[in-house]
């Protein structure tokens, strides 16, 4: 039995169970809407999703969300790599800033939201701040670990051959840290994605989180579930088609892929 067949069979089973519960009458349709099959004219999750895609509402909300996510993610990666390098390079930075970053990593990003509202008001800047905070500390910790774990032999050989400063960073430290950096990117992306959804639910406008909040306010669970499907699909595509491909490519290039 192939992996694809197992997954399809599992998803179909979940669909059947969901439809059976929906048709059983245990819950009113607005609380437990059918996924595909409508028996009394009630809205279905699939129908709402298709209508949203055709009208452009879902695509527009997805574009707004992805723009916020990419902007915050790029800032977080830039800051995280810089802090990670400083922590790995200077021991006094590790003993001071490194300790604080480790503590901040354990603080959920949504906890920063009240502070963001006070500082920036309820709007785009506050959401961008939440997304950036959500990914920065994770990227900092992961990248500093990668930089610290560069084999000392590589550094000694490079320095013996005259490499130093930015040349040493570009040609030795960064390439040797790539596996850790890619793992950090995957985790930071997941943290940023979750932080963005929380921020949009509480104060965003125009994004997928705003659609979720609209569905809750209207008690339209078909809308809520259809947006959740979009969120899951986007997250899965980014992980499997971007980060996992990048990781496999790097593993092959550096000879770390398992031999067939």
Short mmCIF file of C-alpha atoms in Angstrom, two decimals:
data_model
loop_
_atom_site.label_atom_id
_atom_site.label_comp_id
_atom_site.label_asym_id
_atom_site.label_seq_id
_atom_site.Cartn_x
_atom_site.Cartn_y
_atom_site.Cartn_z
CA UNK A 1 0.00 0.00 0.00
CA UNK A 2 1.63 3.26 -1.10
CA UNK A 3 1.88 6.30 1.12
CA UNK A 4 -0.35 8.33 -1.22
CA UNK A 5 -3.06 5.65 -1.15
CA UNK A 6 -2.94 5.48 2.64
CA UNK A 7 -3.28 9.22 2.92
CA UNK A 8 -6.16 9.37 0.44
CA UNK A 9 -7.92 6.51 2.23
CA UNK A 10 -7.45 8.27 5.59
CA UNK A 11 -8.80 11.57 4.26
CA UNK A 12 -11.81 9.85 2.66
CA UNK A 13 -12.53 8.08 5.95
CA UNK A 14 -12.47 11.40 7.81
CA UNK A 15 -14.80 12.90 5.18
CA UNK A 16 -17.26 10.04 5.61
CA UNK A 17 -17.22 10.32 9.42
CA UNK A 18 -17.73 14.09 9.23
CA UNK A 19 -20.63 13.77 6.76
CA UNK A 20 -22.22 11.03 8.86
CA UNK A 21 -22.14 13.19 12.00
CA UNK A 22 -23.47 16.15 10.02
CA UNK A 23 -26.40 14.11 8.69
CA UNK A 24 -27.12 12.48 12.07
CA UNK A 25 -28.81 15.58 13.49
CA UNK A 26 -26.66 15.59 16.63
CA UNK A 27 -25.66 19.16 15.86
CA UNK A 28 -27.47 21.96 13.99
CA UNK A 29 -26.08 22.53 10.47
CA UNK A 30 -24.62 25.93 11.33
CA UNK A 31 -22.48 24.28 14.02
CA UNK A 32 -21.52 21.15 12.08
CA UNK A 33 -21.98 21.95 8.37
CA UNK A 34 -21.67 19.21 5.74
CA UNK A 35 -18.45 19.13 3.77
CA UNK A 36 -19.86 18.36 0.32
CA UNK A 37 -23.36 16.89 0.44
CA UNK A 38 -26.18 19.30 1.31
CA UNK A 39 -29.46 17.57 2.18
CA UNK A 40 -31.68 20.52 3.18
CA UNK A 41 -30.14 23.35 1.19
CA UNK A 42 -27.69 24.33 3.92
CA UNK A 43 -24.28 25.71 2.92
CA UNK A 44 -21.44 23.23 2.59
CA UNK A 45 -17.77 23.81 3.32
CA UNK A 46 -16.75 22.88 -0.23
CA UNK A 47 -19.45 25.11 -1.73
CA UNK A 48 -18.40 28.08 0.41
CA UNK A 49 -14.76 27.52 -0.49
CA UNK A 50 -15.49 27.37 -4.23
CA UNK A 51 -17.73 30.47 -4.02
CA UNK A 52 -14.99 32.35 -2.18
CA UNK A 53 -12.41 31.36 -4.78
CA UNK A 54 -14.65 32.33 -7.71
CA UNK A 55 -15.59 35.68 -6.18
CA UNK A 56 -11.95 36.38 -5.38
CA UNK A 57 -12.62 36.97 -1.67
CA UNK A 58 -10.48 34.05 -0.51
CA UNK A 59 -7.68 34.75 -2.99
CA UNK A 60 -7.55 38.42 -1.99
CA UNK A 61 -7.46 37.52 1.71
CA UNK A 62 -4.74 34.92 1.05
CA UNK A 63 -2.65 37.49 -0.83
CA UNK A 64 -2.94 39.99 2.03
CA UNK A 65 -1.97 37.36 4.57
CA UNK A 66 1.00 36.10 2.56
CA UNK A 67 2.31 39.62 2.04
CA UNK A 68 2.23 40.27 5.78
CA UNK A 69 3.84 36.92 6.43
CA UNK A 70 6.65 37.34 3.91
CA UNK A 71 7.48 40.85 5.08
CA UNK A 72 7.62 39.84 8.75
CA UNK A 73 9.48 36.63 7.94
CA UNK A 74 12.21 38.43 5.96
CA UNK A 75 12.73 40.91 8.80
CA UNK A 76 12.81 38.09 11.36
CA UNK A 77 15.33 36.07 9.35
CA UNK A 78 17.59 39.08 8.86
CA UNK A 79 17.53 40.00 12.54
CA UNK A 80 17.77 36.37 13.67
CA UNK A 81 20.81 35.59 11.52
CA UNK A 82 22.57 38.74 12.69
CA UNK A 83 21.91 38.08 16.36
CA UNK A 84 22.75 34.40 15.95
CA UNK A 85 26.12 35.21 14.43
CA UNK A 86 26.94 37.73 17.17
CA UNK A 87 26.00 35.21 19.86
CA UNK A 88 28.19 32.55 18.27
CA UNK A 89 31.06 34.94 17.54
CA UNK A 90 31.38 36.81 20.83
CA UNK A 91 31.24 35.02 24.16
CA UNK A 92 30.10 38.09 26.08
CA UNK A 93 27.11 38.43 23.70
CA UNK A 94 26.27 34.77 24.31
CA UNK A 95 26.41 35.26 28.08
CA UNK A 96 24.11 38.31 27.97
CA UNK A 97 21.93 38.52 24.87
CA UNK A 98 21.95 34.73 24.36
CA UNK A 99 20.44 34.19 27.78
CA UNK A 100 17.71 36.77 27.12
CA UNK A 101 16.89 35.34 23.68
CA UNK A 102 16.51 31.85 25.14
CA UNK A 103 14.05 33.25 27.68
CA UNK A 104 12.14 35.25 25.05
CA UNK A 105 11.81 32.18 22.83
CA UNK A 106 9.53 30.60 25.41
CA UNK A 107 7.15 33.59 25.41
CA UNK A 108 4.20 32.97 23.04
CA UNK A 109 4.05 35.62 20.33
CA UNK A 110 0.41 36.44 21.08
CA UNK A 111 1.49 37.63 24.53
CA UNK A 112 3.23 40.53 22.77
CA UNK A 113 -0.02 41.67 21.17
CA UNK A 114 -1.22 44.00 24.00
CA UNK A 115 2.19 45.64 24.00
CA UNK A 116 2.10 45.95 20.20
CA UNK A 117 -1.31 47.65 20.34
CA UNK A 118 -0.04 50.17 22.91
CA UNK A 119 3.11 50.86 20.92
CA UNK A 120 1.77 50.84 17.36
CA UNK A 121 -2.02 50.92 17.61
CA UNK A 122 -4.40 48.29 16.25
CA UNK A 123 -3.28 47.92 12.64
CA UNK A 124 -0.73 46.63 10.17
CA UNK A 125 2.34 47.63 12.16
CA UNK A 126 1.15 45.75 15.24
CA UNK A 127 0.54 42.60 13.18
CA UNK A 128 3.93 42.91 11.49
CA UNK A 129 5.53 43.26 14.91
CA UNK A 130 3.81 40.10 16.16
CA UNK A 131 4.90 38.10 13.11
CA UNK A 132 8.48 39.32 13.41
CA UNK A 133 8.67 38.61 17.12
CA UNK A 134 7.16 35.18 16.56
CA UNK A 135 9.98 34.08 14.27
CA UNK A 136 13.02 36.12 15.34
CA UNK A 137 13.96 34.32 18.55
CA UNK A 138 13.62 30.87 17.04
CA UNK A 139 15.81 31.86 14.10
CA UNK A 140 18.35 33.43 16.46
CA UNK A 141 18.68 30.32 18.62
CA UNK A 142 18.86 27.95 15.65
CA UNK A 143 21.36 30.01 13.67
CA UNK A 144 23.62 30.55 16.70
CA UNK A 145 23.63 26.78 17.25
CA UNK A 146 24.57 26.25 13.62
CA UNK A 147 27.36 28.81 13.72
CA UNK A 148 28.74 27.35 16.95
CA UNK A 149 28.78 23.83 15.53
CA UNK A 150 31.04 24.64 12.58
CA UNK A 151 33.90 22.10 12.85
CA UNK A 152 36.98 23.88 14.25
CA UNK A 153 39.12 22.07 11.67
CA UNK A 154 37.31 23.97 8.88
CA UNK A 155 38.05 27.28 10.57
CA UNK A 156 41.71 26.44 11.22
CA UNK A 157 42.30 25.34 7.65
CA UNK A 158 40.55 28.41 6.23
CA UNK A 159 42.51 30.77 8.47
CA UNK A 160 45.76 29.01 7.60
CA UNK A 161 44.98 29.71 3.95
CA UNK A 162 44.43 33.39 4.71
CA UNK A 163 40.64 33.55 4.98
CA UNK A 164 39.22 35.91 7.60
CA UNK A 165 36.40 38.34 8.30
CA UNK A 166 33.54 38.40 5.83
CA UNK A 167 35.34 36.00 3.46
CA UNK A 168 35.53 33.38 6.23
CA UNK A 169 31.85 33.93 7.03
CA UNK A 170 30.76 33.66 3.38
CA UNK A 171 32.91 30.71 2.32
CA UNK A 172 33.15 28.56 5.46
CA UNK A 173 30.81 29.47 8.33
CA UNK A 174 27.60 29.98 6.37
CA UNK A 175 27.96 26.88 4.12
CA UNK A 176 28.85 24.69 7.11
CA UNK A 177 25.81 25.99 9.01
CA UNK A 178 23.29 25.53 6.19
CA UNK A 179 21.55 22.39 7.56
CA UNK A 180 20.89 24.14 10.88
CA UNK A 181 19.81 27.32 9.10
CA UNK A 182 17.26 25.50 6.94
CA UNK A 183 15.81 23.76 9.98
CA UNK A 184 15.60 27.18 11.61
CA UNK A 185 13.81 28.60 8.57
CA UNK A 186 11.17 25.84 8.70
CA UNK A 187 10.50 26.32 12.40
CA UNK A 188 10.58 30.13 12.14
CA UNK A 189 8.11 30.02 9.25
CA UNK A 190 5.72 27.87 11.30
CA UNK A 191 5.99 30.25 14.28
CA UNK A 192 5.45 33.30 12.04
CA UNK A 193 2.43 31.65 10.38
CA UNK A 194 0.79 30.92 13.73
CA UNK A 195 1.58 34.38 15.06
CA UNK A 196 0.07 35.99 11.99
CA UNK A 197 -3.17 34.05 12.32
CA UNK A 198 -3.46 35.10 15.95
CA UNK A 199 -2.73 38.73 15.08
CA UNK A 200 -5.25 38.81 12.24
CA UNK A 201 -7.90 37.17 14.42
CA UNK A 202 -7.51 39.88 17.04
CA UNK A 203 -6.92 42.96 14.98
CA UNK A 204 -6.22 42.35 11.32
CA UNK A 205 -8.33 43.39 8.38
CA UNK A 206 -8.48 41.88 4.94
CA UNK A 207 -6.57 38.65 5.68
CA UNK A 208 -7.51 35.04 6.29
CA UNK A 209 -7.66 35.65 10.03
CA UNK A 210 -10.19 38.41 9.38
CA UNK A 211 -12.32 35.96 7.39
CA UNK A 212 -12.13 33.50 10.29
CA UNK A 213 -13.33 36.18 12.69
CA UNK A 214 -16.10 37.13 10.26
CA UNK A 215 -17.22 33.50 10.12
CA UNK A 216 -17.28 33.32 13.91
CA UNK A 217 -19.30 36.54 14.19
CA UNK A 218 -21.82 35.30 11.61
CA UNK A 219 -21.84 31.77 13.12
CA UNK A 220 -20.94 30.54 9.66
CA UNK A 221 -18.86 27.47 10.38
CA UNK A 222 -18.77 26.59 6.69
CA UNK A 223 -16.80 29.81 6.14
CA UNK A 224 -14.56 29.11 9.14
CA UNK A 225 -13.79 25.59 7.96
CA UNK A 226 -13.19 26.66 4.36
CA UNK A 227 -10.66 29.26 5.55
CA UNK A 228 -9.03 26.63 7.78
CA UNK A 229 -8.64 24.44 4.68
CA UNK A 230 -6.86 27.29 2.87
CA UNK A 231 -4.58 27.89 5.87
CA UNK A 232 -3.69 24.21 6.06
CA UNK A 233 -3.06 23.93 2.31
CA UNK A 234 -0.83 27.02 2.21
CA UNK A 235 1.15 25.86 5.23
CA UNK A 236 1.60 22.36 3.83
CA UNK A 237 2.63 23.61 0.39
CA UNK A 238 5.22 25.95 1.87
CA UNK A 239 6.67 23.20 4.05
CA UNK A 240 6.75 20.43 1.45
CA UNK A 241 7.40 22.37 -1.75
CA UNK A 242 9.80 25.00 -0.45
CA UNK A 243 11.55 24.08 2.78
CA UNK A 244 11.69 20.29 2.38
CA UNK A 245 12.91 20.63 -1.21
CA UNK A 246 15.53 23.13 -0.07
CA UNK A 247 16.61 20.80 2.72
CA UNK A 248 16.92 17.78 0.41
CA UNK A 249 18.85 19.83 -2.14
CA UNK A 250 21.33 21.00 0.48
CA UNK A 251 21.69 17.49 1.91
CA UNK A 252 22.51 16.13 -1.55
CA UNK A 253 24.92 18.96 -2.30
CA UNK A 254 26.85 18.50 0.94
CA UNK A 255 26.84 14.71 0.75
CA UNK A 256 24.62 14.20 3.78
CA UNK A 257 21.69 12.51 2.02
CA UNK A 258 21.12 8.83 2.86
CA UNK A 259 22.64 6.50 0.31
CA UNK A 260 20.20 4.43 -1.73
#
